[in-house]
Tab-separated table of N, CA and C in Angstrom:
chain	number	residue	atom	x	y	z
P	210	MET	N	53.399	27.015	9.330
P	210	MET	CA	52.620	26.627	7.989
P	210	MET	C	52.204	25.077	8.409
P	211	GLU	N	52.978	24.367	8.973
P	211	GLU	CA	52.694	22.989	9.414
P	211	GLU	C	51.491	22.863	10.229
P	212	LYS	N	51.371	23.765	11.249
P	212	LYS	CA	50.193	23.882	12.123
P	212	LYS	C	48.973	24.192	11.343
P	213	LEU	N	49.082	25.138	10.260
P	213	LEU	CA	47.910	25.368	9.449
P	213	LEU	C	47.513	24.208	8.730
P	214	ILE	N	48.338	23.437	8.199
P	214	ILE	CA	48.017	22.187	7.409
P	214	ILE	C	47.261	21.217	8.206
P	215	THR	N	47.890	21.016	9.426
P	215	THR	CA	47.280	20.141	10.508
P	215	THR	C	45.945	20.610	10.784
P	216	SER	N	45.723	21.885	11.055
P	216	SER	CA	44.455	22.340	11.449
P	216	SER	C	43.468	22.230	10.304
P	217	VAL	N	43.757	22.395	9.052
P	217	VAL	CA	42.912	22.272	7.919
P	217	VAL	C	42.501	20.760	7.796
P	218	ILE	N	43.425	19.815	7.936
P	218	ILE	CA	43.066	18.415	7.816
P	218	ILE	C	42.341	18.010	8.938
P	219	LEU	N	42.460	18.266	10.189
P	219	LEU	CA	41.527	18.110	11.302
P	219	LEU	C	40.140	18.744	10.998
P	220	LEU	N	40.055	19.821	10.552
P	220	LEU	CA	38.739	20.461	10.206
P	220	LEU	C	37.915	19.748	9.319
P	221	VAL	N	38.664	19.330	8.089
P	221	VAL	CA	38.086	18.520	7.005
P	221	VAL	C	37.597	17.188	7.528
P	222	ALA	N	38.472	16.559	8.414
P	222	ALA	CA	37.981	15.232	8.951
P	222	ALA	C	36.810	15.462	9.828
P	223	ALA	N	36.757	16.452	10.584
P	223	ALA	CA	35.783	16.621	11.453
P	223	ALA	C	34.347	16.865	10.753
P	224	VAL	N	34.404	17.566	9.590
P	224	VAL	CA	33.224	17.954	8.740
P	224	VAL	C	32.666	16.640	8.085
P	225	LEU	N	33.733	15.836	7.759
P	225	LEU	CA	33.155	14.611	7.057
P	225	LEU	C	32.846	13.563	7.995
P	226	LEU	N	33.327	13.404	9.279
P	226	LEU	CA	33.125	12.378	10.181
P	226	LEU	C	31.885	12.560	11.139
P	227	VAL	N	31.744	13.807	11.601
P	227	VAL	CA	30.792	14.038	12.567
P	227	VAL	C	29.432	13.934	12.126
P	228	PRO	N	28.960	14.305	11.090
P	228	PRO	CA	27.508	14.158	10.712
P	228	PRO	C	27.150	12.522	10.648
P	229	GLY	N	28.102	11.693	10.381
P	229	GLY	CA	27.726	10.271	10.425
P	229	GLY	C	27.373	9.817	11.933
P	230	CYS	N	28.083	10.450	12.901
P	230	CYS	CA	27.793	10.101	14.303
P	230	CYS	C	26.376	10.388	14.671
P	231	PHE	N	25.764	11.354	13.984
P	231	PHE	CA	24.327	11.712	14.345
P	231	PHE	C	23.238	11.423	13.289
P	232	ALA	N	23.798	10.603	12.465
P	232	ALA	CA	22.757	10.102	11.368
P	232	ALA	C	21.599	9.481	11.883
P	233	VAL	N	20.402	9.847	11.406
P	233	VAL	CA	19.088	9.037	11.679
P	233	VAL	C	18.750	8.241	10.617
P	234	GLN	N	18.325	7.123	10.764
P	234	GLN	CA	17.889	6.108	9.548
P	234	GLN	C	16.484	6.574	9.205
P	235	SER	N	16.299	6.865	7.921
P	235	SER	CA	14.916	7.272	7.417
P	235	SER	C	13.978	6.253	7.205
P	236	VAL	N	12.822	6.312	7.324
P	236	VAL	CA	11.830	5.317	7.187
P	236	VAL	C	11.580	5.290	5.558
P	237	GLY	N	11.740	6.401	4.982
P	237	GLY	CA	11.420	6.331	3.442
P	237	GLY	C	9.951	6.468	3.257
P	238	ASN	N	9.666	6.348	2.020
P	238	ASN	CA	8.371	6.333	1.583
P	238	ASN	C	7.639	5.219	1.901
P	239	ALA	N	6.338	5.083	2.476
P	239	ALA	CA	5.727	3.709	2.969
P	239	ALA	C	5.411	2.958	1.800
P	240	THR	N	5.566	3.405	0.586
P	240	THR	CA	5.306	2.479	-0.490
P	240	THR	C	6.659	1.806	-0.910
P	241	GLY	N	7.740	2.222	-0.327
P	241	GLY	CA	9.059	1.652	-0.752
P	241	GLY	C	9.199	0.411	-0.010
P	242	ASN	N	10.389	-0.264	-0.166
P	242	ASN	CA	10.635	-1.589	0.420
P	242	ASN	C	11.874	-1.508	1.431
P	243	SER	N	11.292	-1.656	2.736
P	243	SER	CA	12.374	-1.686	3.779
P	243	SER	C	12.560	-3.078	4.052
P	244	THR	N	13.874	-3.431	3.891
P	244	THR	CA	14.266	-4.853	4.042
P	244	THR	C	15.130	-5.161	5.270
P	245	ALA	N	15.410	-4.127	6.013
P	245	ALA	CA	16.583	-4.358	7.161
P	245	ALA	C	15.909	-5.248	8.107
P	246	PRO	N	16.724	-6.092	8.579
P	246	PRO	CA	16.170	-7.161	9.542
P	246	PRO	C	15.933	-6.410	10.727
P	247	VAL	N	14.902	-6.770	11.526
P	247	VAL	CA	14.217	-6.219	12.766
P	247	VAL	C	13.889	-7.455	13.702
P	248	GLU	N	14.375	-7.167	14.928
P	248	GLU	CA	14.017	-8.173	15.938
P	248	GLU	C	12.819	-7.530	16.677
P	249	ILE	N	11.752	-8.221	16.812
P	249	ILE	CA	10.565	-7.721	17.498
P	249	ILE	C	10.225	-8.317	18.773
P	250	VAL	N	10.246	-7.463	19.763
P	250	VAL	CA	9.870	-8.167	21.182
P	250	VAL	C	8.582	-7.483	21.483
P	251	GLU	N	7.564	-8.428	21.785
P	251	GLU	CA	6.194	-7.801	22.056
P	251	GLU	C	6.262	-7.125	23.488
P	252	ASN	N	5.725	-5.881	23.495
P	252	ASN	CA	5.421	-5.137	24.492
P	252	ASN	C	4.037	-5.138	24.784
P	253	ILE	N	3.473	-5.033	25.951
P	253	ILE	CA	1.999	-5.030	26.122
P	253	ILE	C	1.645	-4.024	27.112
P	254	THR	N	0.631	-3.092	26.787
P	254	THR	CA	0.094	-2.143	27.677
P	254	THR	C	-0.880	-2.561	28.645
P	255	VAL	N	-0.858	-2.476	29.839
P	255	VAL	CA	-1.747	-2.967	30.817
P	255	VAL	C	-2.597	-1.742	31.286
P	256	ALA	N	-3.950	-1.954	31.135
P	256	ALA	CA	-4.818	-0.989	31.509
P	256	ALA	C	-4.995	-0.902	33.012
P	257	ALA	N	-5.321	0.275	33.607
P	257	ALA	CA	-5.338	0.362	34.967
P	257	ALA	C	-6.293	-0.600	35.710
P	258	ASN	N	-7.363	-1.081	35.013
P	258	ASN	CA	-8.380	-1.972	35.632
P	258	ASN	C	-8.110	-3.467	35.257
P	259	GLU	N	-6.850	-3.850	34.749
P	259	GLU	CA	-6.563	-5.325	34.514
P	259	GLU	C	-5.293	-5.658	35.082
P	260	SER	N	-4.947	-6.923	35.259
P	260	SER	CA	-3.896	-7.378	35.628
P	260	SER	C	-2.883	-7.715	34.455
P	261	ALA	N	-1.611	-7.995	34.710
P	261	ALA	CA	-0.633	-8.117	33.583
P	261	ALA	C	-1.127	-9.360	32.869
P	262	SER	N	-1.639	-10.531	33.723
P	262	SER	CA	-1.935	-11.864	33.023
P	262	SER	C	-3.175	-11.582	32.076
P	263	GLN	N	-4.196	-10.716	32.501
P	263	GLN	CA	-5.325	-10.403	31.621
P	263	GLN	C	-4.894	-9.765	30.349
P	264	ALA	N	-3.910	-8.865	30.470
P	264	ALA	CA	-3.469	-7.984	29.273
P	264	ALA	C	-2.795	-8.978	28.294
P	265	VAL	N	-1.986	-9.958	28.931
P	265	VAL	CA	-1.158	-10.963	27.976
P	265	VAL	C	-2.279	-11.843	27.446
P	266	ALA	N	-3.308	-12.351	28.091
P	266	ALA	CA	-4.267	-13.064	27.506
P	266	ALA	C	-5.007	-12.381	26.451
P	267	SER	N	-5.172	-11.026	26.404
P	267	SER	CA	-5.936	-10.310	25.591
P	267	SER	C	-5.323	-10.112	24.133
P	268	VAL	N	-3.985	-10.361	24.140
P	268	VAL	CA	-3.229	-10.278	22.878
P	268	VAL	C	-2.900	-11.435	22.204
P	269	PRO	N	-3.501	-11.753	20.766
P	269	PRO	CA	-3.262	-13.026	20.345
P	269	PRO	C	-1.926	-13.484	20.225
P	270	GLU	N	-1.599	-14.813	20.616
P	270	GLU	CA	-0.227	-15.416	20.401
P	270	GLU	C	0.142	-15.237	18.884
P	271	HIS	N	-0.710	-15.500	18.041
P	271	HIS	CA	-0.478	-15.340	16.520
P	271	HIS	C	-1.517	-14.614	15.882
P	272	THR	N	-1.225	-14.171	14.701
P	272	THR	CA	-2.330	-13.457	13.930
P	272	THR	C	-2.502	-14.269	12.669
P	273	ASP	N	-3.668	-14.151	12.094
P	273	ASP	CA	-3.892	-14.821	10.850
P	273	ASP	C	-3.228	-14.340	9.690
P	274	TYR	N	-2.944	-13.022	9.664
P	274	TYR	CA	-2.203	-12.334	8.572
P	274	TYR	C	-1.227	-11.421	9.181
P	275	THR	N	-0.277	-10.985	8.327
P	275	THR	CA	0.811	-9.942	8.685
P	275	THR	C	0.816	-9.003	7.520
P	276	ALA	N	1.039	-7.714	7.931
P	276	ALA	CA	1.078	-6.722	6.843
P	276	ALA	C	2.281	-5.791	7.164
P	277	ASP	N	2.925	-5.157	5.979
P	277	ASP	CA	3.879	-4.240	6.122
P	277	ASP	C	3.718	-3.304	5.038
P	278	VAL	N	4.696	-2.471	4.725
P	278	VAL	CA	4.729	-1.427	3.725
P	278	VAL	C	4.128	-1.940	2.279
P	279	ASN	N	4.448	-3.282	2.101
P	279	ASN	CA	4.190	-3.727	0.647
P	279	ASN	C	2.684	-4.325	0.577
P	280	THR	N	1.956	-4.395	1.847
P	280	THR	CA	0.607	-4.874	1.916
P	280	THR	C	-0.322	-3.573	1.791
P	281	THR	N	-1.108	-3.746	0.769
P	281	THR	CA	-2.185	-2.687	0.598
P	281	THR	C	-3.673	-3.310	0.613
P	282	ASN	N	-3.888	-4.411	0.209
P	282	ASN	CA	-5.185	-5.076	0.233
P	282	ASN	C	-5.309	-6.357	1.041
P	283	LEU	N	-6.292	-6.673	1.635
P	283	LEU	CA	-6.334	-7.934	2.377
P	283	LEU	C	-7.789	-8.367	2.447
P	284	THR	N	-8.051	-9.705	2.396
P	284	THR	CA	-9.357	-10.148	2.520
P	284	THR	C	-9.392	-10.935	4.023
P	285	MET	N	-10.244	-10.761	4.824
P	285	MET	CA	-10.259	-11.429	6.258
P	285	MET	C	-11.592	-11.690	6.406
P	286	LYS	N	-11.802	-12.619	7.492
P	286	LYS	CA	-13.245	-13.158	7.980
P	286	LYS	C	-13.251	-12.425	9.349
P	287	VAL	N	-14.598	-12.166	9.872
P	287	VAL	CA	-14.783	-11.619	11.040
P	287	VAL	C	-14.162	-12.478	12.056
P	288	ASN	N	-13.554	-11.768	13.058
P	288	ASN	CA	-12.752	-12.308	14.316
P	288	ASN	C	-11.446	-12.736	13.854
P	289	GLN	N	-10.978	-12.575	12.497
P	289	GLN	CA	-9.442	-12.970	12.284
P	289	GLN	C	-8.738	-11.726	12.636
P	290	THR	N	-7.405	-11.879	12.878
P	290	THR	CA	-6.490	-10.698	13.180
P	290	THR	C	-5.401	-10.496	11.991
P	291	VAL	N	-4.911	-9.237	12.003
P	291	VAL	CA	-3.674	-8.975	11.383
P	291	VAL	C	-2.831	-8.206	12.076
P	292	ARG	N	-1.580	-8.425	11.940
P	292	ARG	CA	-0.382	-7.657	12.533
P	292	ARG	C	0.170	-6.787	11.553
P	293	VAL	N	0.027	-5.478	11.705
P	293	VAL	CA	0.531	-4.439	10.893
P	293	VAL	C	2.030	-3.903	11.502
P	294	SER	N	3.094	-3.916	10.722
P	294	SER	CA	4.297	-3.476	11.277
P	294	SER	C	4.856	-2.501	10.370
P	295	LEU	N	5.242	-1.145	10.893
P	295	LEU	CA	5.856	-0.269	10.046
P	295	LEU	C	7.154	0.375	10.935
P	296	LYS	N	8.167	0.621	10.103
P	296	LYS	CA	9.326	1.234	10.757
P	296	LYS	C	9.023	2.581	11.196
P	297	GLU	N	9.558	2.906	12.543
P	297	GLU	CA	9.287	4.189	13.023
P	297	GLU	C	10.490	4.605	14.008
P	298	ASN	N	10.662	5.898	14.087
P	298	ASN	CA	11.694	6.485	14.988
P	298	ASN	C	11.190	7.603	15.808
P	299	PRO	N	10.447	7.312	16.866
P	299	PRO	CA	9.811	8.325	17.700
P	299	PRO	C	10.958	9.179	18.403
P	300	THR	N	12.023	8.873	18.483
P	300	THR	CA	13.060	9.681	19.066
P	300	THR	C	13.477	10.910	18.288
P	301	THR	N	12.896	10.896	17.014
P	301	THR	CA	13.144	12.135	16.123
P	301	THR	C	12.055	12.918	16.117
P	302	GLY	N	10.871	12.477	16.852
P	302	GLY	CA	9.666	12.993	16.772
P	302	GLY	C	8.675	12.510	15.766
P	303	PHE	N	9.143	11.629	14.938
P	303	PHE	CA	8.334	11.002	13.856
P	303	PHE	C	7.616	9.916	14.367
P	304	GLU	N	6.232	9.909	14.229
P	304	GLU	CA	5.513	8.637	14.725
P	304	GLU	C	4.312	8.407	13.703
P	305	TRP	N	3.842	7.348	13.802
P	305	TRP	CA	2.708	6.913	12.866
P	305	TRP	C	1.491	7.344	13.560
P	306	ASN	N	0.542	8.125	12.933
P	306	ASN	CA	-0.598	8.441	13.516
P	306	ASN	C	-1.662	7.668	12.683
P	307	ALA	N	-2.207	6.633	13.515
P	307	ALA	CA	-3.116	5.627	12.693
P	307	ALA	C	-4.552	5.840	13.076
P	308	THR	N	-5.413	5.584	12.083
P	308	THR	CA	-6.698	5.670	12.218
P	308	THR	C	-7.474	4.388	11.542
P	309	ASN	N	-8.588	3.998	12.089
P	309	ASN	CA	-9.237	2.816	11.438
P	309	ASN	C	-10.748	3.041	11.449
P	310	SER	N	-11.312	2.255	10.534
P	310	SER	CA	-12.860	2.291	10.255
P	310	SER	C	-13.442	1.491	11.371
P	311	THR	N	-14.677	1.499	11.777
P	311	THR	CA	-15.313	0.859	12.943
P	311	THR	C	-15.365	-0.681	12.895
P	312	GLY	N	-15.121	-1.144	11.461
P	312	GLY	CA	-15.095	-2.599	11.511
P	312	GLY	C	-13.816	-3.285	11.593
P	313	LEU	N	-12.854	-2.509	11.984
P	313	LEU	CA	-11.473	-2.894	12.491
P	313	LEU	C	-11.248	-2.459	13.939
P	314	GLU	N	-10.825	-3.389	14.885
P	314	GLU	CA	-10.593	-3.001	16.261
P	314	GLU	C	-9.113	-3.171	16.497
P	315	ILE	N	-8.383	-1.942	16.976
P	315	ILE	CA	-7.072	-2.059	17.376
P	315	ILE	C	-7.104	-2.698	18.742
P	316	VAL	N	-6.404	-4.043	18.626
P	316	VAL	CA	-6.357	-4.965	19.824
P	316	VAL	C	-5.074	-4.541	20.648
P	317	ASN	N	-4.055	-4.147	19.858
P	317	ASN	CA	-2.735	-3.750	20.614
P	317	ASN	C	-2.029	-2.897	19.746
P	318	SER	N	-1.187	-1.958	20.282
P	318	SER	CA	-0.423	-0.944	19.565
P	318	SER	C	0.900	-0.773	20.273
P	319	THR	N	2.102	-1.033	19.698
P	319	THR	CA	3.242	-1.115	20.278
P	319	THR	C	4.413	-0.584	19.543
P	320	HIS	N	5.414	0.090	20.186
P	320	HIS	CA	6.598	0.384	19.438
P	320	HIS	C	7.661	-0.527	20.109
P	321	ASN	N	8.591	-1.182	19.221
P	321	ASN	CA	9.651	-2.029	19.727
P	321	ASN	C	10.863	-1.518	19.125
P	322	GLN	N	11.771	-0.908	19.997
P	322	GLN	CA	13.082	-0.328	19.473
P	322	GLN	C	14.026	-1.436	19.006
P	323	ASP	N	14.572	-1.087	17.915
P	323	ASP	CA	15.762	-1.848	17.423
P	323	ASP	C	16.797	-1.967	18.459
P	324	LYS	N	17.647	-3.023	18.508
P	324	LYS	CA	18.873	-3.118	19.461
P	324	LYS	C	19.790	-1.840	19.062
P	325	ALA	N	20.124	-1.373	20.147
P	325	ALA	CA	21.034	-0.172	20.025
P	325	ALA	C	22.486	-0.446	20.382
P	326	PRO	N	23.366	-0.136	19.229
P	326	PRO	CA	24.687	-0.169	19.623
P	326	PRO	C	25.126	0.414	20.816
P	327	GLU	N	26.172	-0.084	21.511
P	327	GLU	CA	26.398	0.406	22.969
P	327	GLU	C	26.817	1.818	22.874
P	328	GLY	N	26.280	2.674	23.634
P	328	GLY	CA	26.424	4.198	23.745
P	328	GLY	C	25.632	4.914	22.667
P	329	MET	N	24.856	4.249	21.834
P	329	MET	CA	23.981	4.947	20.988
P	329	MET	C	22.564	5.091	21.483
P	330	VAL	N	22.178	6.383	21.344
P	330	VAL	CA	20.622	6.690	21.750
P	330	VAL	C	20.051	7.158	20.578
P	331	GLY	N	18.579	7.112	20.529
P	331	GLY	CA	17.872	7.546	19.421
P	331	GLY	C	17.851	6.641	18.382
P	332	VAL	N	17.730	5.339	18.514
P	332	VAL	CA	17.545	4.357	17.503
P	332	VAL	C	16.102	4.164	17.067
P	333	GLY	N	15.764	3.703	15.898
P	333	GLY	CA	14.473	3.639	15.484
P	333	GLY	C	13.890	2.278	15.968
P	334	GLY	N	12.832	1.732	15.344
P	334	GLY	CA	12.326	0.435	15.642
P	334	GLY	C	11.184	0.285	14.683
P	335	VAL	N	10.160	-0.603	15.253
P	335	VAL	CA	8.913	-0.927	14.506
P	335	VAL	C	7.835	-0.654	15.429
P	336	HIS	N	6.780	-0.092	14.794
P	336	HIS	CA	5.461	0.158	15.593
P	336	HIS	C	4.628	-1.018	14.907
P	337	THR	N	4.070	-1.806	15.869
P	337	THR	CA	3.161	-2.817	15.445
P	337	THR	C	1.802	-2.710	16.037
P	338	TRP	N	0.779	-2.855	15.120
P	338	TRP	CA	-0.672	-2.905	15.575
P	338	TRP	C	-1.105	-4.241	15.339
P	339	ILE	N	-2.000	-4.782	16.206
P	339	ILE	CA	-2.777	-5.941	15.926
P	339	ILE	C	-4.168	-5.535	15.841
P	340	LEU	N	-4.906	-5.725	14.604
P	340	LEU	CA	-6.167	-5.371	14.356
P	340	LEU	C	-7.008	-6.573	14.142
P	341	LYS	N	-8.184	-6.378	14.674
P	341	LYS	CA	-9.130	-7.599	14.473
P	341	LYS	C	-10.407	-6.998	13.793
P	342	ALA	N	-10.847	-7.917	12.832
P	342	ALA	CA	-11.986	-7.708	12.069
P	342	ALA	C	-13.260	-7.977	12.774
P	343	VAL	N	-13.961	-6.870	13.127
P	343	VAL	CA	-15.133	-7.006	13.896
P	343	VAL	C	-16.451	-6.771	13.115
P	344	GLU	N	-16.332	-6.495	11.850
P	344	GLU	CA	-17.613	-6.129	11.253
P	344	GLU	C	-17.358	-6.360	9.650
P	345	ALA	N	-18.382	-7.080	9.052
P	345	ALA	CA	-18.209	-7.346	7.640
P	345	ALA	C	-18.346	-6.023	6.684
P	346	GLY	N	-17.683	-6.001	5.704
P	346	GLY	CA	-17.653	-5.056	4.770
P	346	GLY	C	-16.330	-4.454	4.363
P	347	ASN	N	-16.256	-3.278	3.606
P	347	ASN	CA	-14.880	-2.727	3.310
P	347	ASN	C	-14.311	-1.917	4.408
P	348	GLN	N	-13.231	-2.164	4.950
P	348	GLN	CA	-12.714	-1.467	6.107
P	348	GLN	C	-11.389	-0.965	5.671
P	349	THR	N	-10.908	0.094	6.484
P	349	THR	CA	-9.624	0.713	6.283
P	349	THR	C	-8.775	1.004	7.550
P	350	PHE	N	-7.484	0.792	7.373
P	350	PHE	CA	-6.450	1.240	8.352
P	350	PHE	C	-5.518	2.142	7.682
P	351	ASP	N	-5.639	3.303	8.204
P	351	ASP	CA	-4.638	4.348	7.549
P	351	ASP	C	-3.673	4.993	8.740
P	352	ALA	N	-2.477	5.277	8.143
P	352	ALA	CA	-1.413	5.881	8.931
P	352	ALA	C	-0.663	6.958	8.257
P	353	VAL	N	-0.311	7.913	8.969
P	353	VAL	CA	0.520	9.121	8.507
P	353	VAL	C	1.784	9.311	9.395
P	354	TYR	N	2.818	9.294	8.744
P	354	TYR	CA	4.145	9.424	9.420
P	354	TYR	C	4.589	10.875	9.536
P	355	LYS	N	4.422	11.345	10.726
P	355	LYS	CA	4.625	12.911	10.931
P	355	LYS	C	5.011	13.278	12.305
P	356	ARG	N	5.417	14.420	12.563
P	356	ARG	CA	5.620	14.968	13.948
P	356	ARG	C	4.312	15.635	14.339
P	357	SER	N	3.992	15.164	15.441
P	357	SER	CA	2.674	15.631	15.997
P	357	SER	C	2.457	17.171	16.061
P	358	TRP	N	3.427	17.848	16.207
P	358	TRP	CA	3.420	19.329	16.449
P	358	TRP	C	3.597	20.189	15.169
P	359	GLU	N	3.857	19.394	13.995
P	359	GLU	CA	3.836	20.113	12.728
P	359	GLU	C	2.613	19.921	11.880
P	360	PRO	N	2.279	20.977	11.156
P	360	PRO	CA	1.086	20.966	10.307
P	360	PRO	C	1.085	19.702	9.434
P	361	THR	N	0.089	19.265	9.085
P	361	THR	CA	-0.010	18.190	8.037
P	361	THR	C	0.013	18.918	6.666
P	362	THR	N	0.944	18.491	5.714
P	362	THR	CA	1.117	19.195	4.418
P	362	THR	C	0.525	18.416	3.201
P	363	GLY	N	0.465	17.199	3.386
P	363	GLY	CA	0.033	16.305	2.316
P	363	GLY	C	1.332	15.616	1.657
P	364	LYS	N	2.608	15.963	2.079
P	364	LYS	CA	3.717	15.496	1.600
P	364	LYS	C	4.282	14.406	2.697
P	365	GLU	N	3.530	14.025	3.659
P	365	GLU	CA	4.200	13.008	4.668
P	365	GLU	C	4.021	11.596	4.032
P	366	ASP	N	4.820	10.771	4.633
P	366	ASP	CA	4.838	9.338	4.120
P	366	ASP	C	3.368	8.782	4.704
P	367	THR	N	2.793	8.085	3.997
P	367	THR	CA	1.439	7.462	4.398
P	367	THR	C	1.398	5.910	4.217
P	368	TYR	N	0.522	5.249	4.852
P	368	TYR	CA	0.357	3.785	4.668
P	368	TYR	C	-1.212	3.722	4.770
P	369	ALA	N	-1.726	2.901	3.826
P	369	ALA	CA	-3.143	2.462	3.773
P	369	ALA	C	-3.284	0.959	3.617
P	370	LEU	N	-4.162	0.360	4.409
P	370	LEU	CA	-4.453	-1.018	4.297
P	370	LEU	C	-5.974	-1.061	4.115
P	371	ASN	N	-6.490	-1.590	2.867
P	371	ASN	CA	-7.874	-1.774	2.601
P	371	ASN	C	-8.294	-3.183	2.936
P	372	VAL	N	-9.189	-3.412	3.852
P	372	VAL	CA	-9.545	-4.711	4.175
P	372	VAL	C	-10.910	-5.013	3.863
P	373	THR	N	-11.199	-6.120	3.178
P	373	THR	CA	-12.537	-6.501	2.966
P	373	THR	C	-12.668	-7.682	3.933
P	374	VAL	N	-13.647	-7.458	4.830
P	374	VAL	CA	-14.051	-8.486	5.765
P	374	VAL	C	-15.433	-9.145	5.325
P	375	GLU	N	-15.239	-10.542	5.300
P	375	GLU	CA	-16.330	-11.239	4.749
P	375	GLU	C	-17.097	-11.823	6.036
């Protein structure tokens, strides 16, 4: 009887504790407020025909504006830049699929992983795009958070930034 009670207690403990070991942080709806602190370290993609120093020189040290899930409208001048940052966890298959109108140029697109606790894999991070206004008018940057192999249902988290370029 004592072995049965011990077995039941261990089984209940396992059922309650094990799911927490594999929990994945949800991004939530893009219109929600994510306030978790994030350390961002810039990664730069180097094209085959350029040196690392050329790639670094092509990424602005600062941007004129920053945008996140709480930013939906922005007014910019031609040649100004905006840094758009959205939480993302590609280790679960979920990534932002971004599109932009012709008046906005994506200068850089990177994913920066959050610091991972020792021994933990599959942590999320932040996807950052640097956009440059290149044409006056009403421009858009849109993103859908989904797994690339799954069909779009219309229930995915989305983000839209409407930019008026003067």
